[in-house]
Amino acid sequence: MKRFSQSIRLFIYTAFIAAALPLSSAAQWKAISYKQEFTDTAYDIRTDTGFHEKKDFVFPEYSWYENINSLSGAVECMLPASEPAWHKSFDKDIDLMRNSSAVSLRIYTENIRQYTYFLYSAHARKWLSKVVALPFDGYQIPTTEKFSTWSDSGAPPAGTASSPGSSDIPPATTDNSGDQLSIRVTPADTSLPWKFVIGDLLIGHYQRIAYPVTHPFFSNLNAPTEATPGIIAASYHHPLHSDYFEKIPSGMDTYGLSASIDILPDESHRDSASDRLLLRRIIASSLKYYPFYKERKLDRSLIAKDIDGIFASPRTGSYCSLVDSLDEFIRHTFDDHHFYLDYPGDPCRPAPAGKQRSPVRIVTLNGKYLIGAVFDTAYNRIHIDDLVIAIDGVPVQQAVDREAVRLYGSTHLSDYEKYAITSSLLDRGRNDSCRLRTRGATTSAVSGTVIRYDKKYSIPDNFRPVHAEYRRYGDIAYFRINYWEEAVYLRFINHWDDIRNVRKIIIDLRGNLGGEMTAAMQLFAVFIHQPKDYYWNIDQEGQPIAVRILPDKYFSYPSSGKVVILGDQSTACASESFIKAMQNSGSAIYVGAGKTAGTFASKFDISLPSGVIVHVNSLLDKAYYQPGLYELEGKGIAPDLLVKIDRVEDLRPYNDKILREAIKILSADKTGLAENRQKE
C-alpha cells in the first residue's frame, strides 16, 4: 500500500454524499493529526562556532520532509577509540531532564559496531548513558533518543572534560555547573581505521504536537441537521516541496494531513448514539470522495442505499454488529485494500483459536494447488511440485471454497483473500491432524500423508526476503526493497560506489505492497538526469497537471547504466508508481510473471473515539500516467518481459526463474550465472 506522509498533490473530487442520521447527540468532533517535533532547541551543532563544516563531505537528505537540518556539510571525528568521538560541555543547566528532552543525531560511519551516549545532568547531579547498535556501515537512519529512557551510568566516561583519563570519579564530586554530552564509539575491528561523521546533532524538547485537519472530508462531522444528498464538488490543494519538485501547481492550501488522523470529541461525554452518528458521517464522507467507482464498476447510488440499510437494520442494533456488517460489506463490495474498517483488539468477536503453522505449505500456480514447501523431513512422501488432490477426503477446490464461505461468505474474493485462504489452508490446532492426498510431480503416483501439529515450524531464513538487501551477481548489482520507507534511499546509496561502477542493477520489488510514495520518488530521482514527470493529476477543467521530479543533487546513476525491475501480482501501489515512472522515463524494463496488483491509492487511517479505525483512500484523487493518461488502479502494469512460471521449482527460493531471466538480460553470455541456471 502507499501511505501518505507529505502533501504532494493537487486533488479534485466530485461525488455524492449519503444521508446521515439526524443529530441525536450534542457531541462535537474535530480531526487532529499529530507530528513529533522539536519545540525548543537547546543546542544545534550547526550554530556552534566551535565546530566547522566539512564542505567536501556530502550528507544527503534522509527523507523529503525530515525535521532535522538539511545542510550537506559535516563534522568528521577521527579520534582514538579510547576517547569520545564528540563531546560538548554546556556553560549552564539547560534542563535536559524533562520527559520530552531528547537528542537527534544524523551520522555516517565506517567500521563502527556501536556508539554510546553519556549525559551529565547538573540539575540531577548524575550521569546517564545509552548504547546504540549499528546494523550496517554508511549513512545511518537519523535517531531521536529521549533522555528519560537512558540508564544511570554511575560515572563519567573516560576522556571527558570533567574526568580527563579517569572513569572512577563519583558524579557527586563533579564541579561543573552545566550539563555535558559525550558520544564514544566502539569500532567493529580495532585494527582498522574508523569514521564517525556527524551530519546533524540537535538537543532540545521533542514533543507530540497536534495539528487540526481542515480537509473537506471532515466538514460534515458537526453538521447541525441531517445532510442533504446530492452532487457536491470540492477542490483542495497541497503544497509541494520546491527543492524536489520542479513543477508545482499554484493556489496551494495546507490541510494538515498525515497518514494517521484522530477524531477527538470536544467534550468528555459520549454515548452509543454519538458513536454511531460519527461512524455514519465518516462512512458517508468515505463514499462521497471515493475515487474508483468507475474503475471497479460500482453504482454509487445503490451502494448508498445498501449502507443506509445496514445502519437501519435491526441486526446492527449493537455497535459491534454494525462495525462487523459495515466492514464485511465494504471489503467485498469495493475489493480495495485501501478501504476497510478495523477494530484493534477485536472487542466485537471472541479471539480466534490459535493455530499452528503447517509443516507443509500449498501454493496456487496456473489454477492448480501444488506443494510449495515441506519443512519436516518426516513427510518424505510429499515433494515440491506435487499436485494436491484432497484435504481430509474433500477435493482441494471444494475445501478451498468451503473455507472461503466460512471466512468471507458467498461473495467475490479478491486475489489477496484467495492467497490468504491458500496459505493458511493446512494450519490447524496443536492437537489436530490433517489427511493430505497428493499426486507426484514426476512419478504421477498417488499417496496419502497424515500431517500432525505437535511441533512449531517457522519459515526458514532462506525463504524470507531480506529488506533492502544488496548483493552482487558477477558484474550485476542486486537491490531488494520489501517496502518503501525513508531508509530505502540511504540503504541504496550506502552501496553507491559499487552500484555506479557496475552500471547494471536489478531492483527486486516482488511482494512489495507499497509504503511511502515519497521514498519511491526519492529513489527515482537518482535515475534521471533532467526533470521528469512522475505522474499526472486532472484539474477541474479536465486538464492534466504533471508532478515533476528533479534529479538527485548528489547521486546520479550513469546514463549508460541498465536497470531491470522485478515484480509480481503482489507488487502494488508505491512500487507500481516507481515502475511506471521508470518505464516512462526510459530508465528501466519490468520483468515479471504477470501484471502488478493495480492498486494505486493513498491510504489514511482515521481513528474514532470508539476505537474503530476507518482505513480510506478517499482523501486524495487518482494519479494518471502517460501515454494516454493511463490509470494503474484496477489495471496494473504488464511486464516488458513476461516470464512463464510452470512449476514451483521456478519460484524463489528454489531456482528463481524470474531473477535468472533478469540476469540474462544484463549478462554478456545471456545464460545467467551458474547458481541460477536451470536445474537438470
Short mmCIF file of N, CA and C in Angstrom, two decimals, residues 502-583:
data_model
loop_
_atom_site.label_atom_id
_atom_site.label_comp_id
_atom_site.label_asym_id
_atom_site.label_seq_id
_atom_site.Cartn_x
_atom_site.Cartn_y
_atom_site.Cartn_z
N VAL A 502 29.42 -0.71 -11.55
CA VAL A 502 29.00 -1.88 -12.33
C VAL A 502 28.03 -1.49 -13.44
N ARG A 503 27.22 -0.44 -13.20
CA ARG A 503 26.32 0.11 -14.23
C ARG A 503 25.27 -0.89 -14.71
N LYS A 504 25.03 -1.91 -13.93
CA LYS A 504 23.96 -2.87 -14.21
C LYS A 504 23.32 -3.20 -12.86
N ILE A 505 22.02 -3.01 -12.76
CA ILE A 505 21.39 -3.27 -11.47
C ILE A 505 20.00 -3.88 -11.65
N ILE A 506 19.68 -4.81 -10.76
CA ILE A 506 18.34 -5.40 -10.67
C ILE A 506 17.71 -4.88 -9.39
N ILE A 507 16.55 -4.26 -9.51
CA ILE A 507 15.79 -3.79 -8.34
C ILE A 507 14.60 -4.73 -8.16
N ASP A 508 14.57 -5.46 -7.06
CA ASP A 508 13.58 -6.50 -6.84
C ASP A 508 12.43 -5.95 -5.99
N LEU A 509 11.25 -5.83 -6.59
CA LEU A 509 10.07 -5.33 -5.90
C LEU A 509 9.00 -6.40 -5.77
N ARG A 510 9.36 -7.66 -5.93
CA ARG A 510 8.38 -8.74 -5.80
C ARG A 510 7.83 -8.79 -4.37
N GLY A 511 6.53 -8.82 -4.24
CA GLY A 511 5.89 -8.86 -2.93
C GLY A 511 5.86 -7.52 -2.22
N ASN A 512 6.36 -6.46 -2.84
CA ASN A 512 6.38 -5.14 -2.22
C ASN A 512 5.01 -4.47 -2.41
N LEU A 513 4.23 -4.40 -1.33
CA LEU A 513 2.87 -3.87 -1.40
C LEU A 513 2.82 -2.34 -1.40
N GLY A 514 3.95 -1.68 -1.19
CA GLY A 514 3.95 -0.22 -1.26
C GLY A 514 4.60 0.40 -0.04
N GLY A 515 4.05 1.51 0.43
CA GLY A 515 4.61 2.26 1.54
C GLY A 515 4.63 3.74 1.23
N GLU A 516 5.68 4.43 1.64
CA GLU A 516 5.80 5.87 1.43
C GLU A 516 6.13 6.18 -0.02
N MET A 517 5.22 6.86 -0.71
CA MET A 517 5.49 7.16 -2.11
C MET A 517 6.62 8.16 -2.26
N THR A 518 6.81 9.06 -1.28
CA THR A 518 7.93 9.99 -1.37
C THR A 518 9.26 9.25 -1.36
N ALA A 519 9.31 8.07 -0.71
CA ALA A 519 10.54 7.28 -0.72
C ALA A 519 10.80 6.74 -2.13
N ALA A 520 9.73 6.33 -2.82
CA ALA A 520 9.89 5.86 -4.20
C ALA A 520 10.32 7.01 -5.11
N MET A 521 9.76 8.18 -4.90
CA MET A 521 10.15 9.36 -5.69
C MET A 521 11.62 9.71 -5.45
N GLN A 522 12.05 9.59 -4.20
CA GLN A 522 13.43 9.95 -3.86
C GLN A 522 14.42 9.04 -4.57
N LEU A 523 14.10 7.75 -4.65
CA LEU A 523 14.99 6.83 -5.36
C LEU A 523 14.91 7.06 -6.86
N PHE A 524 13.72 7.38 -7.37
CA PHE A 524 13.55 7.67 -8.79
C PHE A 524 14.47 8.81 -9.21
N ALA A 525 14.64 9.82 -8.34
CA ALA A 525 15.46 10.98 -8.67
C ALA A 525 16.91 10.60 -8.95
N VAL A 526 17.37 9.46 -8.42
CA VAL A 526 18.74 9.01 -8.65
C VAL A 526 18.94 8.58 -10.10
N PHE A 527 17.87 8.12 -10.76
CA PHE A 527 17.98 7.51 -12.08
C PHE A 527 17.65 8.46 -13.22
N ILE A 528 17.39 9.72 -12.93
CA ILE A 528 17.08 10.68 -14.00
C ILE A 528 18.15 11.77 -14.03
N HIS A 529 18.31 12.39 -15.20
CA HIS A 529 19.35 13.39 -15.38
C HIS A 529 18.78 14.75 -15.76
N GLN A 530 17.50 14.83 -15.90
CA GLN A 530 16.80 16.08 -16.12
C GLN A 530 15.41 15.93 -15.51
N PRO A 531 14.70 17.01 -15.24
CA PRO A 531 13.38 16.89 -14.61
C PRO A 531 12.46 15.95 -15.40
N LYS A 532 11.77 15.08 -14.67
CA LYS A 532 10.88 14.09 -15.29
C LYS A 532 9.53 14.11 -14.60
N ASP A 533 8.48 13.92 -15.39
CA ASP A 533 7.13 13.82 -14.83
C ASP A 533 6.97 12.46 -14.16
N TYR A 534 6.51 12.47 -12.91
CA TYR A 534 6.30 11.22 -12.17
C TYR A 534 4.90 10.69 -12.40
N TYR A 535 3.90 11.57 -12.32
CA TYR A 535 2.53 11.20 -12.69
C TYR A 535 1.75 12.49 -12.93
N TRP A 536 0.48 12.34 -13.29
CA TRP A 536 -0.37 13.49 -13.60
C TRP A 536 -1.64 13.43 -12.75
N ASN A 537 -2.12 14.61 -12.34
CA ASN A 537 -3.46 14.75 -11.77
C ASN A 537 -4.32 15.49 -12.78
N ILE A 538 -5.62 15.41 -12.60
CA ILE A 538 -6.55 16.08 -13.50
C ILE A 538 -7.20 17.24 -12.76
N ASP A 539 -7.10 18.45 -13.33
CA ASP A 539 -7.67 19.61 -12.65
C ASP A 539 -9.18 19.72 -12.93
N GLN A 540 -9.80 20.79 -12.41
CA GLN A 540 -11.25 20.93 -12.52
C GLN A 540 -11.73 21.09 -13.95
N GLU A 541 -10.85 21.54 -14.83
CA GLU A 541 -11.21 21.68 -16.25
C GLU A 541 -10.87 20.42 -17.04
N GLY A 542 -10.41 19.39 -16.34
CA GLY A 542 -10.08 18.15 -17.03
C GLY A 542 -8.71 18.14 -17.66
N GLN A 543 -7.87 19.12 -17.30
CA GLN A 543 -6.54 19.19 -17.87
C GLN A 543 -5.53 18.47 -16.98
N PRO A 544 -4.59 17.72 -17.58
CA PRO A 544 -3.59 17.01 -16.77
C PRO A 544 -2.56 17.97 -16.18
N ILE A 545 -2.24 17.80 -14.93
CA ILE A 545 -1.22 18.59 -14.25
C ILE A 545 -0.12 17.64 -13.80
N ALA A 546 1.09 17.87 -14.29
CA ALA A 546 2.19 16.95 -14.00
C ALA A 546 2.84 17.26 -12.67
N VAL A 547 3.22 16.21 -11.97
CA VAL A 547 4.10 16.31 -10.80
C VAL A 547 5.49 15.93 -11.29
N ARG A 548 6.38 16.88 -11.32
CA ARG A 548 7.69 16.69 -11.96
C ARG A 548 8.79 16.63 -10.91
N ILE A 549 9.63 15.62 -11.02
CA ILE A 549 10.70 15.38 -10.06
C ILE A 549 12.03 15.89 -10.62
N LEU A 550 12.82 16.53 -9.76
CA LEU A 550 14.15 16.98 -10.14
C LEU A 550 15.17 15.87 -9.91
N PRO A 551 16.26 15.83 -10.69
CA PRO A 551 17.31 14.83 -10.45
C PRO A 551 17.93 15.01 -9.07
N ASP A 552 18.44 13.93 -8.52
CA ASP A 552 19.13 13.98 -7.24
C ASP A 552 20.33 14.91 -7.32
N LYS A 553 20.53 15.72 -6.28
CA LYS A 553 21.60 16.72 -6.30
C LYS A 553 22.99 16.11 -6.14
N TYR A 554 23.07 14.93 -5.54
CA TYR A 554 24.38 14.38 -5.20
C TYR A 554 24.68 13.04 -5.86
N PHE A 555 23.66 12.24 -6.14
CA PHE A 555 23.87 10.89 -6.66
C PHE A 555 23.10 10.73 -7.96
N SER A 556 23.83 10.37 -9.01
CA SER A 556 23.23 10.25 -10.33
C SER A 556 23.71 8.96 -11.00
N TYR A 557 22.78 8.06 -11.25
CA TYR A 557 23.12 6.79 -11.90
C TYR A 557 23.54 7.08 -13.34
N PRO A 558 24.63 6.47 -13.81
CA PRO A 558 25.12 6.78 -15.16
C PRO A 558 24.06 6.56 -16.23
N SER A 559 24.01 7.47 -17.19
CA SER A 559 23.01 7.35 -18.27
C SER A 559 23.23 6.10 -19.10
N SER A 560 24.45 5.59 -19.11
CA SER A 560 24.73 4.35 -19.86
C SER A 560 24.40 3.11 -19.05
N GLY A 561 24.02 3.28 -17.79
CA GLY A 561 23.70 2.14 -16.95
C GLY A 561 22.37 1.50 -17.32
N LYS A 562 22.21 0.24 -16.95
CA LYS A 562 20.99 -0.50 -17.24
C LYS A 562 20.28 -0.89 -15.94
N VAL A 563 18.95 -0.86 -15.98
CA VAL A 563 18.14 -1.18 -14.80
C VAL A 563 17.05 -2.16 -15.21
N VAL A 564 16.94 -3.25 -14.46
CA VAL A 564 15.83 -4.20 -14.61
C VAL A 564 15.09 -4.25 -13.28
N ILE A 565 13.76 -4.11 -13.34
CA ILE A 565 12.94 -4.16 -12.13
C ILE A 565 12.12 -5.45 -12.15
N LEU A 566 12.13 -6.18 -11.02
CA LEU A 566 11.36 -7.41 -10.89
C LEU A 566 10.09 -7.13 -10.10
N GLY A 567 8.98 -7.72 -10.51
CA GLY A 567 7.72 -7.56 -9.81
C GLY A 567 6.84 -8.76 -9.99
N ASP A 568 5.68 -8.73 -9.33
CA ASP A 568 4.71 -9.82 -9.46
C ASP A 568 3.32 -9.30 -9.13
N GLN A 569 2.38 -10.22 -8.95
CA GLN A 569 1.00 -9.82 -8.70
C GLN A 569 0.83 -9.13 -7.36
N SER A 570 1.80 -9.26 -6.46
CA SER A 570 1.74 -8.60 -5.15
C SER A 570 2.50 -7.28 -5.13
N THR A 571 3.08 -6.90 -6.24
CA THR A 571 3.76 -5.60 -6.32
C THR A 571 2.69 -4.53 -6.51
N ALA A 572 2.60 -3.60 -5.56
CA ALA A 572 1.45 -2.70 -5.57
C ALA A 572 1.82 -1.27 -5.19
N CYS A 573 0.93 -0.38 -5.53
CA CYS A 573 0.87 0.99 -5.04
C CYS A 573 2.15 1.79 -5.31
N ALA A 574 2.88 2.18 -4.26
CA ALA A 574 4.08 2.98 -4.46
C ALA A 574 5.08 2.26 -5.36
N SER A 575 5.13 0.93 -5.25
CA SER A 575 6.02 0.15 -6.13
C SER A 575 5.59 0.27 -7.58
N GLU A 576 4.29 0.26 -7.81
CA GLU A 576 3.79 0.41 -9.18
C GLU A 576 4.10 1.80 -9.72
N SER A 577 3.99 2.81 -8.86
CA SER A 577 4.30 4.17 -9.31
C SER A 577 5.77 4.26 -9.72
N PHE A 578 6.65 3.61 -8.97
CA PHE A 578 8.07 3.63 -9.29
C PHE A 578 8.34 2.92 -10.62
N ILE A 579 7.73 1.76 -10.81
CA ILE A 579 7.94 1.01 -12.06
C ILE A 579 7.47 1.83 -13.25
N LYS A 580 6.26 2.38 -13.15
CA LYS A 580 5.70 3.11 -14.29
C LYS A 580 6.51 4.36 -14.60
N ALA A 581 6.93 5.08 -13.55
CA ALA A 581 7.74 6.28 -13.78
C ALA A 581 9.07 5.93 -14.41
N MET A 582 9.68 4.82 -13.96
CA MET A 582 10.96 4.38 -14.54
C MET A 582 10.77 3.96 -15.99
N GLN A 583 9.67 3.29 -16.30
CA GLN A 583 9.39 2.92 -17.69
C GLN A 583 9.21 4.16 -18.56
#
